[in-house]
Short mmCIF file of C-alpha atoms in Angstrom, two decimals:
data_model
loop_
_atom_site.label_atom_id
_atom_site.label_comp_id
_atom_site.label_asym_id
_atom_site.label_seq_id
_atom_site.Cartn_x
_atom_site.Cartn_y
_atom_site.Cartn_z
CA MET A 88 18.79 -56.85 1.97
CA ILE A 89 16.01 -55.36 4.09
CA ASN A 90 13.92 -56.32 7.10
CA LEU A 91 10.17 -56.09 6.60
CA VAL A 92 7.75 -55.47 9.47
CA TRP A 93 4.26 -56.64 8.50
CA LEU A 94 1.52 -54.92 10.49
CA LYS A 95 -1.82 -56.66 11.12
CA ARG A 96 -3.39 -55.76 14.47
CA ASP A 97 -0.45 -53.99 16.08
CA PHE A 98 -0.60 -50.27 15.34
CA ARG A 99 1.87 -48.95 17.91
CA ILE A 100 5.60 -48.51 18.59
CA GLN A 101 5.59 -49.30 22.33
CA ASP A 102 6.09 -52.99 23.20
CA HIS A 103 6.21 -53.93 19.52
CA ARG A 104 8.66 -56.80 19.39
CA PRO A 105 8.69 -57.25 15.58
CA LEU A 106 9.67 -53.59 15.16
CA HIS A 107 12.18 -53.85 18.02
CA GLU A 108 13.86 -56.95 16.59
CA ALA A 109 13.89 -55.63 13.02
CA CYS A 110 15.88 -52.60 14.18
CA GLN A 111 18.64 -54.63 15.83
CA ASN A 112 20.90 -55.52 12.90
CA GLY A 113 21.14 -52.21 11.06
CA LYS A 114 19.38 -53.31 7.88
CA PRO A 115 16.97 -50.87 6.20
CA ILE A 116 13.40 -51.46 7.34
CA LEU A 117 10.14 -51.43 5.41
CA ILE A 118 7.07 -51.16 7.65
CA LEU A 119 4.11 -52.47 5.69
CA TYR A 120 0.35 -52.57 6.08
CA VAL A 121 -1.67 -54.28 3.35
CA ILE A 122 -5.31 -53.44 2.68
CA GLU A 123 -6.73 -56.80 1.64
CA PRO A 124 -10.00 -56.31 -0.33
CA GLU A 125 -11.02 -59.95 0.03
CA TYR A 126 -10.90 -59.64 3.82
CA TRP A 127 -13.20 -56.61 3.73
CA GLN A 128 -15.82 -58.61 1.83
CA LEU A 129 -16.24 -61.05 4.73
CA PRO A 130 -19.50 -60.99 6.73
CA ASP A 131 -17.75 -60.16 10.01
CA THR A 132 -15.89 -57.07 8.72
CA SER A 133 -17.24 -53.56 8.14
CA ALA A 134 -16.55 -49.96 7.21
CA ARG A 135 -16.65 -48.88 10.86
CA GLN A 136 -13.72 -51.18 11.64
CA PHE A 137 -11.78 -49.94 8.61
CA LYS A 138 -12.29 -46.32 9.71
CA PHE A 139 -10.82 -47.11 13.14
CA ILE A 140 -7.86 -48.85 11.48
CA LYS A 141 -7.31 -45.88 9.16
CA GLU A 142 -7.23 -43.46 12.09
CA SER A 143 -4.83 -45.73 13.97
CA LEU A 144 -2.49 -46.13 10.99
CA LEU A 145 -2.34 -42.39 10.37
CA SER A 146 -1.48 -41.92 14.02
CA LEU A 147 1.19 -44.61 13.80
CA SER A 148 2.71 -42.97 10.72
CA GLU A 149 3.24 -39.78 12.73
CA GLN A 150 4.94 -41.72 15.51
CA LEU A 151 7.22 -43.52 13.07
CA GLN A 152 8.17 -40.26 11.41
CA GLN A 153 9.49 -38.97 14.73
CA LEU A 154 11.82 -42.00 14.80
CA GLY A 155 12.98 -41.52 11.23
CA GLY A 156 10.72 -44.30 9.99
CA THR A 157 7.92 -44.38 7.46
CA LEU A 158 4.75 -46.40 6.93
CA THR A 159 4.07 -48.07 3.60
CA VAL A 160 0.48 -48.99 2.66
CA ARG A 161 -0.38 -51.27 -0.22
CA LYS A 162 -3.66 -52.72 -1.48
CA GLY A 163 -4.17 -56.25 -2.78
CA ASP A 164 -3.17 -59.81 -1.94
CA VAL A 165 -0.37 -59.76 0.62
CA VAL A 166 1.62 -62.61 -0.98
CA THR A 167 1.50 -60.88 -4.37
CA ILE A 168 2.68 -57.64 -2.79
CA LEU A 169 5.50 -59.35 -0.90
CA GLU A 170 6.63 -60.95 -4.16
CA LYS A 171 6.73 -57.57 -5.92
CA ILE A 172 8.73 -56.02 -3.09
CA HIS A 173 11.12 -58.97 -3.04
CA GLN A 174 11.75 -58.58 -6.79
CA HIS A 175 12.86 -54.97 -6.30
CA VAL A 176 14.74 -55.27 -3.02
CA ALA A 177 15.56 -58.57 -1.33
CA ILE A 178 13.73 -59.24 1.93
CA SER A 179 16.06 -60.79 4.47
CA THR A 180 13.52 -61.40 7.25
CA LEU A 181 9.80 -60.76 7.63
CA TYR A 182 8.81 -59.83 11.19
CA SER A 183 5.21 -59.90 12.44
CA HIS A 184 2.94 -60.54 15.39
CA GLN A 185 0.78 -63.64 15.65
CA GLU A 186 -2.85 -62.98 14.86
CA THR A 187 -5.70 -65.07 16.24
CA GLY A 188 -8.30 -64.04 13.72
CA ASN A 189 -11.00 -65.68 11.68
CA THR A 190 -10.42 -68.61 9.32
CA TRP A 191 -9.59 -66.28 6.44
CA THR A 192 -6.69 -64.60 8.26
CA PHE A 193 -5.43 -67.98 9.50
CA GLU A 194 -5.24 -69.30 5.93
CA ARG A 195 -3.66 -66.03 4.76
CA ASP A 196 -0.92 -66.36 7.37
CA LYS A 197 -0.19 -69.91 6.24
CA ARG A 198 0.24 -68.67 2.66
CA VAL A 199 2.68 -65.97 3.81
CA ILE A 200 4.72 -68.50 5.79
CA ALA A 201 4.80 -70.83 2.75
CA TRP A 202 5.96 -67.95 0.53
CA CYS A 203 8.76 -67.06 2.95
CA LYS A 204 9.91 -70.66 3.01
CA ALA A 205 9.84 -70.94 -0.78
CA LYS A 206 11.79 -67.68 -1.21
CA HIS A 207 14.25 -68.44 1.62
CA VAL A 208 13.07 -65.37 3.50
CA GLY A 209 13.40 -65.53 7.27
CA TYR A 210 10.11 -65.45 9.15
CA GLN A 211 9.93 -64.30 12.76
CA GLU A 212 6.54 -64.22 14.46
CA TYR A 213 5.96 -63.03 18.02
CA ARG A 214 2.95 -63.21 20.32
CA GLN A 215 1.27 -60.05 21.59
CA GLN A 216 -1.13 -61.89 23.89
CA ALA A 217 -0.68 -64.79 26.31
CA VAL A 218 -1.76 -67.17 23.57
CA PHE A 219 0.26 -70.18 22.46
CA ARG A 220 0.21 -72.03 19.15
CA GLY A 221 0.33 -75.76 18.71
CA LYS A 222 -0.81 -78.35 21.22
CA VAL A 223 -1.48 -76.63 24.54
CA ASN A 224 -1.77 -78.37 27.90
CA ARG A 225 -4.63 -76.44 29.48
CA ASP A 226 -3.48 -77.44 32.98
CA LYS A 227 -0.18 -75.61 32.40
CA TRP A 228 -1.53 -72.73 30.35
CA GLN A 229 -1.91 -70.41 33.33
CA GLU A 230 1.75 -70.66 34.31
CA GLN A 231 2.80 -69.97 30.71
CA ALA A 232 0.40 -67.03 30.52
CA ASP A 233 1.66 -65.55 33.79
CA ALA A 234 5.28 -65.83 32.71
CA TRP A 235 4.67 -64.09 29.41
CA LEU A 236 2.43 -61.35 30.83
CA GLN A 237 5.03 -60.51 33.48
CA SER A 238 7.95 -60.44 31.03
CA ASP A 239 9.50 -57.11 30.09
CA CYS A 240 7.84 -54.87 27.54
CA PHE A 241 9.93 -53.79 24.56
CA PRO A 242 10.70 -50.06 24.37
CA PRO A 243 10.23 -48.14 21.13
CA PRO A 244 13.37 -48.10 18.97
CA ALA A 245 15.50 -45.00 19.33
CA LYS A 246 15.74 -44.76 15.56
CA VAL A 247 14.30 -46.56 12.54
CA ASN A 248 16.62 -47.03 9.56
CA ALA A 249 13.91 -46.57 6.97
CA LEU A 250 14.16 -47.96 3.45
CA LEU A 251 11.92 -45.15 2.22
CA HIS A 252 12.04 -41.59 3.50
CA HIS A 253 8.47 -40.63 2.80
CA HIS A 254 5.14 -42.16 3.69
CA ASN A 255 4.05 -44.26 0.78
CA GLY A 256 0.50 -45.18 -0.14
CA LEU A 257 -1.33 -43.56 2.79
CA GLU A 258 -3.88 -42.19 0.32
CA LEU A 259 -5.09 -45.78 -0.22
CA LEU A 260 -6.66 -45.58 3.24
CA ASN A 261 -9.21 -43.11 1.85
CA ASP A 262 -10.93 -45.82 -0.20
CA TYR A 263 -12.75 -48.49 1.78
CA PRO A 264 -12.56 -51.74 -0.23
CA GLY A 265 -15.77 -53.27 1.12
CA ASP A 266 -19.31 -53.00 -0.23
CA ASP A 267 -21.13 -52.20 3.03
CA HIS A 268 -22.03 -48.79 4.40
CA ASN A 269 -21.88 -49.95 8.00
CA VAL A 270 -20.53 -46.87 9.73
CA ALA A 271 -21.19 -45.75 13.29
CA SER A 272 -22.59 -42.28 13.91
CA LYS A 273 -20.88 -41.92 17.32
CA PRO A 274 -17.78 -44.18 17.27
CA GLN A 275 -14.63 -44.24 19.36
CA ILE A 276 -11.70 -42.65 17.57
CA GLY A 277 -8.62 -44.65 16.62
CA GLY A 278 -4.97 -43.74 17.21
CA ILE A 279 -2.51 -43.51 20.07
CA LYS A 280 -3.63 -40.05 21.25
CA ALA A 281 -7.24 -41.18 21.77
CA ALA A 282 -6.03 -44.46 23.28
CA GLN A 283 -3.76 -42.72 25.77
CA GLN A 284 -6.47 -40.24 26.74
CA THR A 285 -8.89 -43.12 27.35
CA LEU A 286 -6.32 -45.03 29.38
CA ASN A 287 -5.37 -41.99 31.48
CA SER A 288 -8.97 -41.04 32.24
CA PHE A 289 -9.70 -44.61 33.31
CA PHE A 290 -6.62 -45.01 35.50
CA ASN A 291 -6.92 -41.52 36.99
CA HIS A 292 -10.58 -41.65 38.06
CA ARG A 293 -13.03 -43.79 36.08
CA ILE A 294 -11.66 -47.07 37.48
CA ASN A 295 -13.08 -46.12 40.88
CA SER A 296 -16.61 -46.85 39.60
CA TYR A 297 -15.59 -49.80 37.41
CA LEU A 298 -17.48 -52.69 39.00
CA PHE A 299 -20.33 -50.42 40.06
CA GLY A 300 -21.36 -49.62 36.51
CA ILE A 301 -20.05 -52.19 34.02
CA SER A 302 -23.34 -54.13 33.81
CA SER A 303 -25.52 -51.12 33.02
CA PRO A 304 -25.68 -50.03 29.38
CA VAL A 305 -25.85 -46.42 30.57
CA LYS A 306 -23.26 -46.34 33.37
CA SER A 307 -20.82 -48.61 31.55
CA VAL A 308 -20.22 -45.93 28.92
CA THR A 309 -17.97 -44.19 31.44
CA SER A 310 -17.29 -46.79 34.14
CA SER A 311 -15.97 -49.43 31.72
CA SER A 312 -12.37 -48.95 30.65
CA ARG A 313 -13.37 -48.41 26.98
CA LEU A 314 -9.92 -49.76 26.03
CA SER A 315 -11.28 -52.70 24.04
CA PRO A 316 -10.81 -51.29 20.49
CA TYR A 317 -7.29 -50.12 21.31
CA LEU A 318 -6.41 -53.58 22.60
CA ALA A 319 -8.19 -55.37 19.73
CA TYR A 320 -6.13 -53.52 17.11
CA GLY A 321 -2.92 -53.31 19.12
CA VAL A 322 -2.87 -49.53 19.49
CA LEU A 323 -2.13 -50.37 23.11
CA SER A 324 -0.18 -53.41 24.29
CA LEU A 325 -2.17 -55.80 26.48
CA LYS A 326 0.96 -56.62 28.48
CA ASP A 327 1.84 -52.96 28.95
CA VAL A 328 -1.67 -52.04 30.12
CA LEU A 329 -1.75 -54.96 32.53
CA GLN A 330 1.64 -54.12 34.05
CA GLN A 331 0.64 -50.47 34.46
CA ALA A 332 -2.59 -51.55 36.15
CA GLN A 333 -0.77 -53.84 38.57
CA VAL A 334 1.17 -50.95 40.12
CA LEU A 335 -1.76 -48.56 40.02
CA SER A 336 -2.84 -46.94 43.29
CA VAL A 337 -6.64 -46.81 43.45
CA GLU A 338 -9.31 -46.15 46.06
CA SER A 339 -10.81 -49.63 45.73
CA LYS A 340 -8.65 -52.74 45.40
CA ARG A 341 -11.75 -54.63 44.30
CA ASN A 342 -12.15 -52.40 41.23
CA LYS A 343 -8.49 -52.87 40.37
CA SER A 344 -8.72 -56.65 40.76
CA GLY A 345 -11.87 -56.73 38.67
CA PHE A 346 -10.12 -54.93 35.84
CA LEU A 347 -6.99 -57.09 36.10
CA SER A 348 -9.10 -60.23 35.98
CA ARG A 349 -10.65 -59.15 32.70
CA LEU A 350 -7.24 -58.47 31.19
CA TYR A 351 -6.26 -62.05 32.02
CA TRP A 352 -9.65 -63.21 30.80
CA HIS A 353 -8.80 -61.70 27.41
CA SER A 354 -6.03 -64.21 26.65
CA HIS A 355 -7.97 -67.05 28.28
CA PHE A 356 -10.70 -66.75 25.66
CA VAL A 357 -8.44 -66.01 22.70
CA GLN A 358 -6.58 -69.24 23.48
CA LYS A 359 -9.80 -71.15 22.84
CA LEU A 360 -9.97 -69.99 19.22
CA GLU A 361 -6.23 -70.45 18.76
CA SER A 362 -6.49 -74.05 19.99
CA GLU A 363 -9.53 -74.81 17.83
CA PRO A 364 -9.93 -72.44 14.83
CA ASN A 365 -13.22 -74.13 13.85
CA TYR A 366 -14.73 -72.28 16.83
CA ALA A 367 -15.47 -69.50 14.33
CA GLU A 368 -17.34 -71.75 11.90
CA GLN A 369 -19.20 -74.56 13.63
CA ALA A 370 -20.43 -75.56 17.07
CA VAL A 371 -17.43 -76.46 19.19
CA HIS A 372 -19.38 -79.44 20.55
CA ALA A 373 -19.84 -81.71 17.53
CA SER A 374 -23.12 -83.08 18.91
CA LEU A 375 -24.72 -79.63 18.74
CA VAL A 376 -23.91 -78.59 15.17
CA ALA A 377 -27.45 -79.25 13.92
CA MET A 378 -29.36 -78.04 16.98
CA ARG A 379 -30.90 -74.97 15.29
CA ALA A 380 -29.59 -75.11 11.72
CA SER A 381 -32.81 -76.40 10.11
CA GLU A 382 -35.09 -73.75 11.66
CA PHE A 383 -33.46 -70.44 10.74
CA ASN A 384 -36.05 -67.67 10.35
CA PRO A 385 -34.81 -64.81 8.09
CA GLU A 386 -37.57 -62.44 9.19
CA ARG A 387 -36.74 -62.81 12.87
CA PHE A 388 -33.05 -62.32 12.06
CA ALA A 389 -33.77 -59.12 10.12
CA LEU A 390 -35.85 -57.66 12.97
CA TRP A 391 -33.20 -58.56 15.56
CA SER A 392 -30.42 -57.10 13.37
CA ALA A 393 -32.20 -53.76 13.10
CA GLY A 394 -33.35 -53.50 16.73
CA GLN A 395 -37.01 -54.07 15.91
CA THR A 396 -37.89 -57.25 17.81
CA GLY A 397 -40.67 -55.55 19.79
CA VAL A 398 -38.83 -56.09 23.10
CA PRO A 399 -37.70 -52.56 24.06
CA PHE A 400 -34.59 -53.28 26.12
CA VAL A 401 -33.21 -55.67 23.49
CA ASP A 402 -33.94 -53.20 20.70
CA ALA A 403 -32.40 -50.27 22.59
CA CYS A 404 -29.20 -52.26 23.15
CA MET A 405 -29.00 -53.21 19.48
CA ARG A 406 -29.60 -49.62 18.36
CA MET A 407 -26.93 -48.33 20.73
CA LEU A 408 -24.51 -50.82 19.21
CA ILE A 409 -25.49 -49.75 15.69
CA ALA A 410 -24.95 -46.08 16.60
CA THR A 411 -21.69 -46.37 18.56
CA GLY A 412 -19.99 -49.66 17.66
CA TRP A 413 -19.79 -50.54 21.34
CA ILE A 414 -21.94 -51.85 24.16
CA ASN A 415 -21.00 -53.46 27.45
CA PHE A 416 -20.28 -57.14 27.89
CA ARG A 417 -23.51 -58.10 29.65
CA MET A 418 -25.67 -56.54 26.97
CA ARG A 419 -23.61 -58.23 24.22
CA ALA A 420 -24.32 -61.52 25.95
CA MET A 421 -28.02 -60.73 26.22
CA LEU A 422 -28.27 -59.81 22.52
CA MET A 423 -26.65 -63.08 21.49
CA ALA A 424 -28.66 -65.16 23.92
CA PHE A 425 -31.93 -63.51 22.84
CA SER A 426 -31.22 -64.40 19.21
CA SER A 427 -30.31 -67.97 20.15
CA TYR A 428 -33.13 -68.77 22.59
CA HIS A 429 -36.05 -66.39 22.22
CA LEU A 430 -35.75 -66.24 18.42
CA TRP A 431 -34.21 -69.72 18.04
CA LEU A 432 -31.69 -68.56 15.45
CA ASP A 433 -28.61 -70.62 14.64
CA TRP A 434 -25.60 -68.70 15.91
CA GLN A 435 -23.46 -68.06 12.79
CA LYS A 436 -25.40 -65.20 11.17
CA PRO A 437 -26.10 -63.39 14.46
CA ALA A 438 -22.42 -63.81 15.34
CA ALA A 439 -21.35 -62.22 12.05
CA ARG A 440 -23.88 -59.40 12.49
CA LEU A 441 -22.55 -58.55 15.94
CA ALA A 442 -18.96 -58.86 14.74
CA ASN A 443 -19.39 -56.32 11.96
CA LEU A 444 -21.10 -53.92 14.37
CA PHE A 445 -18.33 -54.14 16.98
CA ILE A 446 -15.55 -51.66 16.34
CA ASP A 447 -13.60 -53.65 18.93
CA TYR A 448 -14.18 -56.97 17.15
CA GLU A 449 -11.69 -59.49 18.52
CA PRO A 450 -12.37 -62.93 16.94
CA GLY A 451 -10.67 -64.84 19.74
CA ILE A 452 -13.04 -63.36 22.30
CA HIS A 453 -16.09 -63.04 20.09
CA TYR A 454 -16.58 -66.60 18.89
CA PRO A 455 -15.99 -68.43 22.19
CA GLN A 456 -18.38 -65.99 23.87
CA VAL A 457 -20.97 -66.41 21.11
CA GLN A 458 -20.91 -70.18 21.46
CA MET A 459 -21.05 -70.01 25.23
CA GLN A 460 -24.07 -67.68 25.14
CA SER A 461 -25.89 -69.75 22.50
CA GLY A 462 -25.49 -73.10 24.28
CA THR A 463 -23.30 -74.83 21.69
CA THR A 464 -20.31 -75.67 23.90
CA GLY A 465 -22.10 -78.42 25.80
CA ILE A 466 -20.26 -77.49 29.01
CA ASN A 467 -21.80 -74.13 29.93
CA PRO A 468 -25.24 -73.64 31.52
CA PHE A 469 -28.06 -72.26 29.41
CA ARG A 470 -27.87 -68.47 29.48
CA ILE A 471 -31.47 -67.44 28.87
CA TYR A 472 -31.65 -63.80 29.95
CA ASN A 473 -35.05 -62.35 30.76
CA PRO A 474 -34.98 -59.12 28.72
CA VAL A 475 -37.84 -57.57 30.69
CA THR A 476 -36.26 -58.03 34.12
CA GLN A 477 -32.86 -57.01 32.70
CA GLY A 478 -34.41 -53.77 31.51
CA GLN A 479 -36.23 -53.17 34.77
CA LYS A 480 -32.97 -53.70 36.68
CA TYR A 481 -30.62 -51.60 34.55
CA ASP A 482 -33.04 -49.03 33.09
CA PRO A 483 -35.91 -48.84 35.61
CA ASP A 484 -37.32 -45.53 34.38
CA GLY A 485 -36.81 -46.29 30.70
CA HIS A 486 -34.47 -43.36 29.98
CA PHE A 487 -32.09 -45.58 28.00
CA ILE A 488 -34.95 -47.15 26.05
CA ARG A 489 -36.43 -43.77 25.14
CA ARG A 490 -33.03 -42.48 24.02
CA TYR A 491 -32.72 -45.18 21.38
CA LEU A 492 -36.43 -45.88 20.78
CA PRO A 493 -38.00 -42.42 20.54
CA GLU A 494 -41.12 -44.03 19.04
CA LEU A 495 -41.95 -45.16 22.59
CA ASP A 496 -41.98 -41.63 24.05
CA HIS A 497 -45.75 -41.82 24.41
CA VAL A 498 -45.65 -45.03 26.49
CA PRO A 499 -45.93 -44.51 30.28
CA SER A 500 -42.97 -45.62 32.40
CA GLY A 501 -45.06 -48.39 33.95
CA TYR A 502 -45.35 -50.01 30.50
CA ILE A 503 -42.04 -49.05 28.94
CA HIS A 504 -40.56 -52.56 29.34
CA THR A 505 -43.78 -54.32 28.30
CA PRO A 506 -45.45 -51.95 25.83
CA TRP A 507 -47.59 -54.78 24.42
CA LEU A 508 -49.66 -54.46 27.61
CA TYR A 509 -50.33 -50.75 26.98
CA SER A 510 -53.60 -50.11 25.16
CA GLY A 511 -52.28 -46.88 23.65
CA LEU A 512 -49.33 -48.50 21.88
CA LYS A 513 -49.11 -47.39 18.26
CA ALA A 514 -48.51 -50.76 16.63
CA ASP A 515 -47.81 -49.17 13.27
CA VAL A 516 -44.90 -47.30 14.90
CA TYR A 517 -43.55 -50.03 17.19
CA CYS A 518 -44.75 -53.55 16.57
CA PRO A 519 -44.96 -55.90 19.61
CA PRO A 520 -43.15 -59.26 19.48
CA SER A 521 -44.84 -62.15 17.69
CA ILE A 522 -44.06 -64.35 20.71
CA LEU A 523 -43.91 -62.88 24.21
CA PRO A 524 -40.49 -63.21 25.87
CA ASP A 525 -41.60 -65.58 28.64
CA ASP A 526 -43.33 -67.89 26.17
CA ALA A 527 -40.35 -67.85 23.81
CA ALA A 528 -37.92 -68.62 26.63
CA ARG A 529 -40.07 -71.50 27.84
CA ALA A 530 -40.23 -73.02 24.37
CA ALA A 531 -36.46 -72.63 23.89
CA ARG A 532 -35.69 -74.25 27.22
CA GLU A 533 -37.79 -77.25 26.26
CA LYS A 534 -36.19 -77.52 22.81
CA ILE A 535 -32.62 -77.31 23.97
CA SER A 536 -33.17 -79.65 26.91
CA GLN A 537 -34.72 -82.23 24.61
CA PHE A 538 -31.93 -81.90 22.06
CA TYR A 539 -29.26 -82.29 24.75
CA LYS A 540 -30.95 -85.42 26.06
CA GLN A 541 -31.14 -87.01 22.63
CA HIS A 542 -27.87 -85.93 21.03
CA LEU A 543 -25.25 -84.86 23.57
CA ASP A 544 -22.28 -87.24 23.37
CA LYS A 545 -20.45 -87.60 26.70
CA ASP A 546 -17.11 -88.39 25.07
CA GLU A 547 -17.32 -85.21 23.01
CA THR A 548 -18.18 -83.28 26.18
CA GLY A 549 -15.03 -84.68 27.76
CA ARG A 550 -12.94 -83.55 24.79
CA VAL A 551 -14.32 -80.01 25.00
CA ILE A 552 -13.58 -79.86 28.73
CA VAL A 553 -10.00 -81.06 28.30
CA THR A 554 -9.36 -78.66 25.41
CA HIS A 555 -11.12 -75.50 26.57
CA ALA A 556 -12.46 -75.57 30.13
CA SER A 557 -11.18 -73.12 32.73
CA ARG A 558 -8.70 -74.23 35.38
CA ARG A 559 -8.56 -72.88 38.92
CA ARG A 560 -5.28 -71.86 40.47
CA SER A 561 -3.75 -74.07 43.15
CA ASN A 562 -3.89 -72.81 46.75
CA SER A 563 -0.14 -72.22 46.84
CA ARG A 564 -0.24 -70.11 43.71
CA ARG A 565 -3.21 -68.14 45.02
CA LYS A 566 -1.14 -67.05 48.00
CA LYS A 567 1.84 -66.10 45.86
CA ARG A 568 -0.11 -63.77 43.60
CA ALA A 569 -1.09 -60.80 45.71
CA SER A 570 -2.47 -58.80 42.80
CA THR A 571 -5.40 -61.16 42.21
CA ASP A 572 -8.50 -61.98 44.21
CA LYS A 573 -11.15 -64.67 44.22
CA HIS A 574 -13.03 -63.04 41.35
CA GLN A 575 -9.98 -63.28 39.11
CA LEU A 576 -9.11 -66.84 40.12
CA LYS A 577 -12.44 -68.19 38.96
CA LEU A 578 -11.56 -67.27 35.39
CA PHE A 579 -8.96 -69.97 34.93
#
């Protein structure tokens, strides 16, 4: 009889409860990661994500080896693979972390649970975020989240009683099972060493410019924590990072509070998808499902996807994302909003395009944010960013634009954000937009306002508010929590 630890998005040994619990009863342990080809055919997955996972798994295998453990990699359907293992050596208990993923992973998890039940295999699943399954009372969610986030982290096991004494199947990581060639030319590197270096550099000095630079696509490259891919794939524990940050001594308490608030924000958004998995597939507000569906323009989508809309700041942000797999939060929001309003594209295909470009793709954050930015929640204000003024604010001299749009080198700085006004623009090199941004925004505002007036159901709005809307902390609890400030409190 063996214990089996099934890895999904938890490539670490620190604060890994499934691994910790599996080591408690002395049974041999099989630590398994399954490459699932069907998953890598989905529109929101990509080769750049697989590369990061590969690097993180190879790093994890080295850590496990130091504990006497080994990593086993298999390729195929996870239920079929579990059945084959169970036929050769009986699985006593399967240990794993909860995953708030897309609909495919949710259905996959249900099949695994059903298999365990049918085979009388124990199934132990643990959360690695402050996210709760089943019916959740949003008014009490914050207290539950606080309690879990402040609970003790689990130390790495002193020793792993491995079933196998050699790494098995790691060579399967060399063959990407998807059909795309979506790789990043300048990506972040996976694995615990890179994660720890990023964390240390942020805590030691970069955090001091955190709030100063996180909105700029240029400054945010260093002022943002850059921890998002390591948190998304569980190379670092969210709880562990948060608890380290709480005791951190920094020059500016405001920067520390701003970072802490975003760590709490992480679980706040993931809970939305956990509470309503359809968030990833259709408008969360049922009245708004058909708002843009009948007017999808493939040509506009293709230009937006490639960073060729004719609006320089938008295109530069998209091309940075294509090159690196990362861009800051504000620019992600602007890219999604531009596709939804200025181009009037229904949100699903743009959402999938962004997802497969993000190395740090976290479905529980991605889909609620996408719907909020595209106006399909019914409870958030329209977020129609002006891409010209955004560019003038965050890239006044056009250095960022020229870095990613070298075809605009010949355009004077005074026209770099509005090159369609420059008589010397080489239209065969950089084509101006078919509709100017101000005109497109005006038309979108009229369309969405009219649709809301005609179709928005107040009862459905009430349901969305009860299920997903943020809650503020009570005054008494604000006073008790010294590590938060007014910026953090507004998130709940």
